[in-house]
PDB file of C-alpha atoms and ligand atoms in Angstrom:
ATOM      1  CA  UNK A   1    -151.560 226.603 -40.384  1.00  0.00           C
ATOM      2  CA  UNK A   2    -150.517 223.217 -39.040  1.00  0.00           C
ATOM      3  CA  UNK A   3    -149.776 220.444 -41.475  1.00  0.00           C
ATOM      4  CA  UNK A   4    -152.167 217.561 -42.056  1.00  0.00           C
ATOM      5  CA  UNK A   5    -150.608 214.119 -42.305  1.00  0.00           C
ATOM      6  CA  UNK A   6    -151.725 210.644 -43.243  1.00  0.00           C
ATOM      7  CA  UNK A   7    -149.046 208.115 -42.303  1.00  0.00           C
ATOM      8  CA  UNK A   8    -149.176 204.423 -43.074  1.00  0.00           C
ATOM      9  CA  UNK A   9    -147.571 202.158 -40.487  1.00  0.00           C
ATOM     10  CA  UNK A  10    -147.050 198.913 -42.370  1.00  0.00           C
ATOM     11  CA  UNK A  11    -145.896 197.145 -39.190  1.00  0.00           C
ATOM     12  CA  UNK A  12    -144.352 193.730 -39.964  1.00  0.00           C
ATOM     13  CA  UNK A  13    -146.112 193.115 -43.278  1.00  0.00           C
ATOM     14  CA  UNK A  14    -145.219 192.513 -46.952  1.00  0.00           C
ATOM     15  CA  UNK A  15    -142.403 190.568 -48.559  1.00  0.00           C
ATOM     16  CA  UNK A  16    -140.113 192.414 -50.950  1.00  0.00           C
ATOM     17  CA  UNK A  17    -142.136 192.088 -54.164  1.00  0.00           C
ATOM     18  CA  UNK A  18    -145.362 193.039 -52.389  1.00  0.00           C
ATOM     19  CA  UNK A  19    -143.690 196.042 -50.828  1.00  0.00           C
ATOM     20  CA  UNK A  20    -142.398 197.172 -54.208  1.00  0.00           C
ATOM     21  CA  UNK A  21    -145.885 196.886 -55.705  1.00  0.00           C
ATOM     22  CA  UNK A  22    -147.565 198.802 -52.879  1.00  0.00           C
ATOM     23  CA  UNK A  23    -145.028 201.643 -52.957  1.00  0.00           C
ATOM     24  CA  UNK A  24    -145.395 201.969 -56.730  1.00  0.00           C
ATOM     25  CA  UNK A  25    -149.192 201.874 -56.603  1.00  0.00           C
ATOM     26  CA  UNK A  26    -149.314 204.568 -53.933  1.00  0.00           C
ATOM     27  CA  UNK A  27    -146.757 206.738 -55.782  1.00  0.00           C
ATOM     28  CA  UNK A  28    -148.807 206.470 -58.994  1.00  0.00           C
ATOM     29  CA  UNK A  29    -152.086 207.193 -57.230  1.00  0.00           C
ATOM     30  CA  UNK A  30    -150.596 210.252 -55.490  1.00  0.00           C
ATOM     31  CA  UNK A  31    -149.604 211.635 -58.895  1.00  0.00           C
ATOM     32  CA  UNK A  32    -153.299 211.849 -59.724  1.00  0.00           C
ATOM     33  CA  UNK A  33    -154.427 213.872 -56.701  1.00  0.00           C
ATOM     34  CA  UNK A  34    -153.759 217.389 -55.518  1.00  0.00           C
ATOM     35  CA  UNK A  35    -153.033 217.598 -51.810  1.00  0.00           C
ATOM     36  CA  UNK A  36    -153.087 220.955 -50.081  1.00  0.00           C
ATOM     37  CA  UNK A  37    -151.115 221.378 -46.863  1.00  0.00           C
ATOM     38  CA  UNK A  38    -151.088 217.597 -46.543  1.00  0.00           C
ATOM     39  CA  UNK A  39    -148.233 215.132 -46.271  1.00  0.00           C
ATOM     40  CA  UNK A  40    -148.408 211.419 -46.913  1.00  0.00           C
ATOM     41  CA  UNK A  41    -145.833 209.340 -45.034  1.00  0.00           C
ATOM     42  CA  UNK A  42    -145.037 205.690 -45.728  1.00  0.00           C
ATOM     43  CA  UNK A  43    -143.499 203.749 -42.830  1.00  0.00           C
ATOM     44  CA  UNK A  44    -142.460 200.352 -44.212  1.00  0.00           C
ATOM     45  CA  UNK A  45    -140.308 197.774 -42.417  1.00  0.00           C
ATOM     46  CA  UNK A  46    -136.719 199.049 -42.223  1.00  0.00           C
ATOM     47  CA  UNK A  47    -135.499 196.528 -44.775  1.00  0.00           C
ATOM     48  CA  UNK A  48    -137.531 198.425 -47.423  1.00  0.00           C
ATOM     49  CA  UNK A  49    -136.557 201.954 -46.396  1.00  0.00           C
ATOM     50  CA  UNK A  50    -133.913 202.353 -49.082  1.00  0.00           C
ATOM     51  CA  UNK A  51    -136.305 201.302 -51.818  1.00  0.00           C
ATOM     52  CA  UNK A  52    -138.983 203.599 -50.413  1.00  0.00           C
ATOM     53  CA  UNK A  53    -136.766 206.675 -50.156  1.00  0.00           C
ATOM     54  CA  UNK A  54    -135.546 206.015 -53.737  1.00  0.00           C
ATOM     55  CA  UNK A  55    -139.127 206.141 -55.018  1.00  0.00           C
ATOM     56  CA  UNK A  56    -139.929 209.098 -52.759  1.00  0.00           C
ATOM     57  CA  UNK A  57    -137.328 211.267 -54.518  1.00  0.00           C
ATOM     58  CA  UNK A  58    -139.644 211.403 -57.540  1.00  0.00           C
ATOM     59  CA  UNK A  59    -142.945 210.957 -55.732  1.00  0.00           C
ATOM     60  CA  UNK A  60    -145.294 212.940 -53.539  1.00  0.00           C
ATOM     61  CA  UNK A  61    -144.757 211.176 -50.230  1.00  0.00           C
ATOM     62  CA  UNK A  62    -142.343 211.238 -47.307  1.00  0.00           C
ATOM     63  CA  UNK A  63    -140.765 208.253 -45.598  1.00  0.00           C
ATOM     64  CA  UNK A  64    -140.830 207.188 -41.983  1.00  0.00           C
ATOM     65  CA  UNK A  65    -139.053 204.404 -40.114  1.00  0.00           C
ATOM     66  CA  UNK A  66    -140.928 202.297 -37.586  1.00  0.00           C
ATOM     67  CA  UNK A  67    -138.153 202.191 -35.035  1.00  0.00           C
ATOM     68  CA  UNK A  68    -134.703 203.453 -34.086  1.00  0.00           C
ATOM     69  CA  UNK A  69    -132.114 202.771 -31.400  1.00  0.00           C
ATOM     70  CA  UNK A  70    -130.979 205.869 -29.488  1.00  0.00           C
ATOM     71  CA  UNK A  71    -127.239 205.647 -30.243  1.00  0.00           C
ATOM     72  CA  UNK A  72    -125.354 206.748 -33.347  1.00  0.00           C
ATOM     73  CA  UNK A  73    -123.461 203.449 -33.694  1.00  0.00           C
ATOM     74  CA  UNK A  74    -122.009 200.616 -31.645  1.00  0.00           C
ATOM     75  CA  UNK A  75    -122.493 197.091 -30.348  1.00  0.00           C
ATOM     76  CA  UNK A  76    -126.295 196.911 -30.490  1.00  0.00           C
ATOM     77  CA  UNK A  77    -126.918 193.793 -32.556  1.00  0.00           C
ATOM     78  CA  UNK A  78    -129.991 194.005 -34.746  1.00  0.00           C
ATOM     79  CA  UNK A  79    -130.636 197.688 -34.165  1.00  0.00           C
ATOM     80  CA  UNK A  80    -130.744 200.650 -36.547  1.00  0.00           C
ATOM     81  CA  UNK A  81    -129.340 204.075 -35.710  1.00  0.00           C
ATOM     82  CA  UNK A  82    -130.649 207.554 -36.482  1.00  0.00           C
ATOM     83  CA  UNK A  83    -127.470 208.181 -38.488  1.00  0.00           C
ATOM     84  CA  UNK A  84    -128.372 205.286 -40.766  1.00  0.00           C
ATOM     85  CA  UNK A  85    -131.896 206.648 -41.211  1.00  0.00           C
ATOM     86  CA  UNK A  86    -130.526 210.094 -41.952  1.00  0.00           C
ATOM     87  CA  UNK A  87    -128.156 208.714 -44.594  1.00  0.00           C
ATOM     88  CA  UNK A  88    -131.165 207.154 -46.348  1.00  0.00           C
ATOM     89  CA  UNK A  89    -133.018 210.500 -46.237  1.00  0.00           C
ATOM     90  CA  UNK A  90    -135.731 209.186 -43.955  1.00  0.00           C
ATOM     91  CA  UNK A  91    -137.940 212.071 -42.792  1.00  0.00           C
ATOM     92  CA  UNK A  92    -139.878 210.626 -39.845  1.00  0.00           C
ATOM     93  CA  UNK A  93    -139.679 207.826 -37.295  1.00  0.00           C
ATOM     94  CA  UNK A  94    -142.473 206.336 -35.196  1.00  0.00           C
ATOM     95  CA  UNK A  95    -141.653 206.389 -31.475  1.00  0.00           C
ATOM     96  CA  UNK A  96    -143.614 204.945 -28.580  1.00  0.00           C
ATOM     97  CA  UNK A  97    -145.998 202.738 -30.522  1.00  0.00           C
ATOM     98  CA  UNK A  98    -148.033 200.642 -28.084  1.00  0.00           C
ATOM     99  CA  UNK A  99    -146.731 197.453 -29.693  1.00  0.00           C
ATOM    100  CA  UNK A 100    -143.172 198.460 -28.863  1.00  0.00           C
ATOM    101  CA  UNK A 101    -144.187 199.503 -25.354  1.00  0.00           C
ATOM    102  CA  UNK A 102    -145.932 196.133 -24.857  1.00  0.00           C
ATOM    103  CA  UNK A 103    -143.727 193.571 -26.642  1.00  0.00           C
ATOM    104  CA  UNK A 104    -140.358 195.264 -26.181  1.00  0.00           C
ATOM    105  CA  UNK A 105    -140.929 196.876 -22.808  1.00  0.00           C
ATOM    106  CA  UNK A 106    -140.095 200.400 -23.969  1.00  0.00           C
ATOM    107  CA  UNK A 107    -140.507 202.896 -21.149  1.00  0.00           C
ATOM    108  CA  UNK A 108    -141.238 206.615 -21.292  1.00  0.00           C
ATOM    109  CA  UNK A 109    -137.600 207.247 -20.270  1.00  0.00           C
ATOM    110  CA  UNK A 110    -136.229 205.097 -23.105  1.00  0.00           C
ATOM    111  CA  UNK A 111    -138.575 206.797 -25.570  1.00  0.00           C
ATOM    112  CA  UNK A 112    -137.230 210.176 -24.470  1.00  0.00           C
ATOM    113  CA  UNK A 113    -133.781 209.003 -25.576  1.00  0.00           C
ATOM    114  CA  UNK A 114    -135.150 207.983 -28.978  1.00  0.00           C
ATOM    115  CA  UNK A 115    -136.838 211.355 -29.409  1.00  0.00           C
ATOM    116  CA  UNK A 116    -133.583 213.172 -28.619  1.00  0.00           C
ATOM    117  CA  UNK A 117    -131.493 210.894 -30.853  1.00  0.00           C
ATOM    118  CA  UNK A 118    -133.813 211.474 -33.811  1.00  0.00           C
ATOM    119  CA  UNK A 119    -134.042 215.225 -33.369  1.00  0.00           C
ATOM    120  CA  UNK A 120    -130.245 215.434 -33.168  1.00  0.00           C
ATOM    121  CA  UNK A 121    -130.158 214.115 -36.733  1.00  0.00           C
ATOM    122  CA  UNK A 122    -133.087 216.095 -38.104  1.00  0.00           C
ATOM    123  CA  UNK A 123    -135.565 213.207 -38.191  1.00  0.00           C
ATOM    124  CA  UNK A 124    -139.059 214.037 -36.978  1.00  0.00           C
ATOM    125  CA  UNK A 125    -140.537 211.717 -34.332  1.00  0.00           C
ATOM    126  CA  UNK A 126    -144.158 210.622 -34.701  1.00  0.00           C
ATOM    127  CA  UNK A 127    -144.760 210.133 -31.009  1.00  0.00           C
ATOM    128  CA  UNK A 128    -147.534 207.675 -30.110  1.00  0.00           C
ATOM    129  CA  UNK A 129    -149.516 207.831 -26.912  1.00  0.00           C
ATOM    130  CA  UNK A 130    -152.724 206.213 -25.766  1.00  0.00           C
ATOM    131  CA  UNK A 131    -154.421 204.314 -22.974  1.00  0.00           C
ATOM    132  CA  UNK A 132    -155.301 200.636 -22.486  1.00  0.00           C
ATOM    133  CA  UNK A 133    -158.951 199.587 -22.259  1.00  0.00           C
ATOM    134  CA  UNK A 134    -158.948 199.099 -18.457  1.00  0.00           C
ATOM    135  CA  UNK A 135    -157.384 202.531 -18.081  1.00  0.00           C
ATOM    136  CA  UNK A 136    -160.197 204.100 -20.115  1.00  0.00           C
ATOM    137  CA  UNK A 137    -162.807 202.143 -18.215  1.00  0.00           C
ATOM    138  CA  UNK A 138    -161.306 203.409 -14.968  1.00  0.00           C
ATOM    139  CA  UNK A 139    -161.454 206.985 -16.276  1.00  0.00           C
ATOM    140  CA  UNK A 140    -157.648 207.277 -16.259  1.00  0.00           C
ATOM    141  CA  UNK A 141    -157.157 207.935 -19.978  1.00  0.00           C
ATOM    142  CA  UNK A 142    -156.297 211.606 -19.674  1.00  0.00           C
ATOM    143  CA  UNK A 143    -153.779 210.959 -16.896  1.00  0.00           C
ATOM    144  CA  UNK A 144    -152.124 208.105 -18.829  1.00  0.00           C
ATOM    145  CA  UNK A 145    -151.684 210.188 -21.969  1.00  0.00           C
ATOM    146  CA  UNK A 146    -150.491 213.192 -19.961  1.00  0.00           C
ATOM    147  CA  UNK A 147    -147.786 211.098 -18.283  1.00  0.00           C
ATOM    148  CA  UNK A 148    -146.612 209.630 -21.614  1.00  0.00           C
ATOM    149  CA  UNK A 149    -146.382 213.045 -23.250  1.00  0.00           C
ATOM    150  CA  UNK A 150    -144.812 214.742 -20.238  1.00  0.00           C
ATOM    151  CA  UNK A 151    -142.199 212.081 -19.565  1.00  0.00           C
ATOM    152  CA  UNK A 152    -140.996 211.610 -23.146  1.00  0.00           C
ATOM    153  CA  UNK A 153    -141.504 215.033 -24.752  1.00  0.00           C
ATOM    154  CA  UNK A 154    -141.807 217.866 -22.289  1.00  0.00           C
ATOM    155  CA  UNK A 155    -138.088 218.080 -21.591  1.00  0.00           C
ATOM    156  CA  UNK A 156    -137.775 219.618 -25.079  1.00  0.00           C
ATOM    157  CA  UNK A 157    -137.494 223.338 -25.684  1.00  0.00           C
ATOM    158  CA  UNK A 158    -140.214 224.962 -27.794  1.00  0.00           C
ATOM    159  CA  UNK A 159    -138.088 224.938 -30.952  1.00  0.00           C
ATOM    160  CA  UNK A 160    -137.346 221.214 -30.695  1.00  0.00           C
ATOM    161  CA  UNK A 161    -140.931 220.425 -29.737  1.00  0.00           C
ATOM    162  CA  UNK A 162    -142.108 222.099 -32.944  1.00  0.00           C
ATOM    163  CA  UNK A 163    -140.547 219.159 -34.839  1.00  0.00           C
ATOM    164  CA  UNK A 164    -142.761 216.590 -33.059  1.00  0.00           C
ATOM    165  CA  UNK A 165    -145.870 214.982 -34.518  1.00  0.00           C
ATOM    166  CA  UNK A 166    -148.148 213.367 -31.940  1.00  0.00           C
ATOM    167  CA  UNK A 167    -150.332 210.354 -32.667  1.00  0.00           C
ATOM    168  CA  UNK A 168    -153.128 209.489 -30.239  1.00  0.00           C
ATOM    169  CA  UNK A 169    -153.657 205.758 -30.514  1.00  0.00           C
ATOM    170  CA  UNK A 170    -156.008 204.299 -27.911  1.00  0.00           C
ATOM    171  CA  UNK A 171    -154.661 200.762 -27.509  1.00  0.00           C
ATOM    172  CA  UNK A 172    -158.179 199.251 -27.393  1.00  0.00           C
ATOM    173  CA  UNK A 173    -158.774 200.613 -30.915  1.00  0.00           C
ATOM    174  CA  UNK A 174    -155.608 199.238 -32.528  1.00  0.00           C
ATOM    175  CA  UNK A 175    -156.252 196.328 -34.851  1.00  0.00           C
ATOM    176  CA  UNK A 176    -159.591 195.616 -33.168  1.00  0.00           C
ATOM    177  CA  UNK A 177    -162.020 197.130 -35.654  1.00  0.00           C
ATOM    178  CA  UNK A 178    -163.334 199.234 -32.746  1.00  0.00           C
ATOM    179  CA  UNK A 179    -162.433 202.813 -33.538  1.00  0.00           C
ATOM    180  CA  UNK A 180    -162.683 205.673 -31.075  1.00  0.00           C
ATOM    181  CA  UNK A 181    -165.820 207.694 -31.696  1.00  0.00           C
ATOM    182  CA  UNK A 182    -165.293 211.073 -33.263  1.00  0.00           C
ATOM    183  CA  UNK A 183    -166.198 212.620 -29.880  1.00  0.00           C
ATOM    184  CA  UNK A 184    -163.655 210.489 -27.994  1.00  0.00           C
ATOM    185  CA  UNK A 185    -160.951 211.345 -30.519  1.00  0.00           C
ATOM    186  CA  UNK A 186    -161.730 215.050 -30.519  1.00  0.00           C
ATOM    187  CA  UNK A 187    -161.846 215.200 -26.723  1.00  0.00           C
ATOM    188  CA  UNK A 188    -158.414 213.614 -26.315  1.00  0.00           C
ATOM    189  CA  UNK A 189    -156.826 215.590 -29.159  1.00  0.00           C
ATOM    190  CA  UNK A 190    -158.114 218.851 -27.665  1.00  0.00           C
ATOM    191  CA  UNK A 191    -156.746 217.746 -24.279  1.00  0.00           C
ATOM    192  CA  UNK A 192    -153.291 217.025 -25.732  1.00  0.00           C
ATOM    193  CA  UNK A 193    -153.289 220.386 -27.493  1.00  0.00           C
ATOM    194  CA  UNK A 194    -154.194 222.047 -24.201  1.00  0.00           C
ATOM    195  CA  UNK A 195    -151.261 220.289 -22.489  1.00  0.00           C
ATOM    196  CA  UNK A 196    -148.935 221.634 -25.175  1.00  0.00           C
ATOM    197  CA  UNK A 197    -150.375 225.137 -24.785  1.00  0.00           C
ATOM    198  CA  UNK A 198    -149.836 225.031 -21.022  1.00  0.00           C
ATOM    199  CA  UNK A 199    -146.278 223.698 -21.308  1.00  0.00           C
ATOM    200  CA  UNK A 200    -145.187 225.874 -24.239  1.00  0.00           C
ATOM    201  CA  UNK A 201    -147.596 228.454 -25.637  1.00  0.00           C
ATOM    202  CA  UNK A 202    -150.781 228.808 -27.668  1.00  0.00           C
ATOM    203  CA  UNK A 203    -148.919 229.218 -30.959  1.00  0.00           C
ATOM    204  CA  UNK A 204    -146.904 226.014 -30.496  1.00  0.00           C
ATOM    205  CA  UNK A 205    -150.097 224.142 -29.589  1.00  0.00           C
ATOM    206  CA  UNK A 206    -151.907 225.538 -32.612  1.00  0.00           C
ATOM    207  CA  UNK A 207    -149.071 224.400 -34.887  1.00  0.00           C
ATOM    208  CA  UNK A 208    -148.763 220.855 -33.484  1.00  0.00           C
ATOM    209  CA  UNK A 209    -150.041 218.109 -35.775  1.00  0.00           C
ATOM    210  CA  UNK A 210    -151.997 215.500 -33.785  1.00  0.00           C
ATOM    211  CA  UNK A 211    -152.930 212.301 -35.626  1.00  0.00           C
ATOM    212  CA  UNK A 212    -155.497 209.693 -34.697  1.00  0.00           C
ATOM    213  CA  UNK A 213    -154.691 205.969 -34.962  1.00  0.00           C
ATOM    214  CA  UNK A 214    -156.701 202.856 -34.239  1.00  0.00           C
ATOM    215  CA  UNK A 215    -158.964 201.052 -36.726  1.00  0.00           C
ATOM    216  CA  UNK A 216    -159.098 204.126 -38.939  1.00  0.00           C
ATOM    217  CA  UNK A 217    -160.216 203.067 -42.416  1.00  0.00           C
ATOM    218  CA  UNK A 218    -161.687 204.267 -45.681  1.00  0.00           C
ATOM    219  CA  UNK A 219    -165.169 204.370 -44.181  1.00  0.00           C
ATOM    220  CA  UNK A 220    -164.599 206.239 -40.916  1.00  0.00           C
ATOM    221  CA  UNK A 221    -161.628 208.488 -41.811  1.00  0.00           C
ATOM    222  CA  UNK A 222    -163.706 211.373 -43.090  1.00  0.00           C
ATOM    223  CA  UNK A 223    -165.725 211.881 -39.914  1.00  0.00           C
ATOM    224  CA  UNK A 224    -162.649 211.495 -37.697  1.00  0.00           C
ATOM    225  CA  UNK A 225    -160.618 213.936 -39.805  1.00  0.00           C
ATOM    226  CA  UNK A 226    -163.496 216.430 -39.737  1.00  0.00           C
ATOM    227  CA  UNK A 227    -162.894 217.001 -36.013  1.00  0.00           C
ATOM    228  CA  UNK A 228    -161.180 220.342 -35.384  1.00  0.00           C
ATOM    229  CA  UNK A 229    -158.237 218.877 -33.451  1.00  0.00           C
ATOM    230  CA  UNK A 230    -157.733 215.732 -35.552  1.00  0.00           C
ATOM    231  CA  UNK A 231    -155.064 216.565 -38.117  1.00  0.00           C
ATOM    232  CA  UNK A 232    -154.912 213.246 -39.927  1.00  0.00           C
ATOM    233  CA  UNK A 233    -154.198 209.634 -39.127  1.00  0.00           C
ATOM    234  CA  UNK A 234    -151.619 206.976 -38.379  1.00  0.00           C
ATOM    235  CA  UNK A 235    -153.018 204.006 -40.240  1.00  0.00           C
ATOM    236  CA  UNK A 236    -152.243 200.318 -39.667  1.00  0.00           C
ATOM    237  CA  UNK A 237    -154.206 197.575 -41.416  1.00  0.00           C
ATOM    238  CA  UNK A 238    -155.952 199.901 -43.858  1.00  0.00           C
ATOM    239  CA  UNK A 239    -152.650 201.203 -45.279  1.00  0.00           C
ATOM    240  CA  UNK A 240    -151.697 197.833 -46.746  1.00  0.00           C
ATOM    241  CA  UNK A 241    -153.887 198.226 -49.819  1.00  0.00           C
ATOM    242  CA  UNK A 242    -153.219 201.211 -52.058  1.00  0.00           C
ATOM    243  CA  UNK A 243    -156.862 201.838 -52.864  1.00  0.00           C
ATOM    244  CA  UNK A 244    -158.034 202.002 -49.255  1.00  0.00           C
ATOM    245  CA  UNK A 245    -154.994 203.997 -48.172  1.00  0.00           C
ATOM    246  CA  UNK A 246    -155.733 206.522 -50.914  1.00  0.00           C
ATOM    247  CA  UNK A 247    -159.363 206.678 -49.813  1.00  0.00           C
ATOM    248  CA  UNK A 248    -158.095 207.695 -46.369  1.00  0.00           C
ATOM    249  CA  UNK A 249    -155.601 210.199 -47.818  1.00  0.00           C
ATOM    250  CA  UNK A 250    -158.327 211.879 -49.850  1.00  0.00           C
ATOM    251  CA  UNK A 251    -160.612 212.026 -46.774  1.00  0.00           C
ATOM    252  CA  UNK A 252    -158.432 214.764 -45.302  1.00  0.00           C
TER     253      UNK A 252
HETATM  254  P1  LIG B 301    -154.816 199.701 -37.084  1.00  0.00           P
HETATM  255  O1  LIG B 301    -155.154 200.807 -38.072  1.00  0.00           O
HETATM  256  O2  LIG B 301    -154.561 198.389 -37.756  1.00  0.00           O
HETATM  257  O3  LIG B 301    -155.825 199.621 -35.985  1.00  0.00           O
HETATM  258  O4  LIG B 301    -153.427 200.110 -36.412  1.00  0.00           O
HETATM  259  C1  LIG B 301    -153.245 201.413 -35.981  1.00  0.00           C
HETATM  260  C2  LIG B 301    -151.825 201.590 -35.618  1.00  0.00           C
HETATM  261  O5  LIG B 301    -151.335 200.946 -34.700  1.00  0.00           O
HETATM  262  C3  LIG B 301    -151.030 202.514 -36.411  1.00  0.00           C
HETATM  263  O6  LIG B 301    -149.795 202.749 -35.840  1.00  0.00           O
END
């Protein structure tokens, strides 16, 4: 049975003391719930990764980075390598978020390099894909997502691909308060799973965790997560308060 995941992408939020409080609150709250076949992943800004992995050693969550540079070391001022993440015992790393594609010009080819660099060091990519509003309005959403997945992931062999988590994040739903309907989410998740089945095999597709992201919150998580191909969420704004994040976690 594939794993369910709720991951919180903090983006560029929280100063140190706030981060410490949020991590502690979530760790304490997770002690009070029983999660079956479900992983919670916190993805704080990189400056807080060490603190987060320290708490994670005694707590019931995993840790993800928000970004990585696809080289082990070298003259790449300001960047963080997969080796550094590995040394901190980081489990996951977000790759291909639409904000990085948009503001930092990250291409499918560059994202492929990140995927490979992470897998080389045993860190699991959470690979984001999703269409812009005009692309959906033009009926191109399936083609856009297919191209993103094919060009950054489908060079992998089946064994390596089994380490990938996919997050479908329609760009028009991110930070807008406009979530995809449960039908839109299910339709795209089923499509992605079908792509994986065609490229690899039915078993690999069945075992792939596919998350939904985009204005997912405590109120709408349950109906989104009830869809057969929605295996959890990648949460932005609603992960910044422990209570709402926990409401989402317990909606799985
Ligand atoms: P919001 O939940 O704030 O819409 O952000 C989603 C997201 O981008 C998670 O990576």
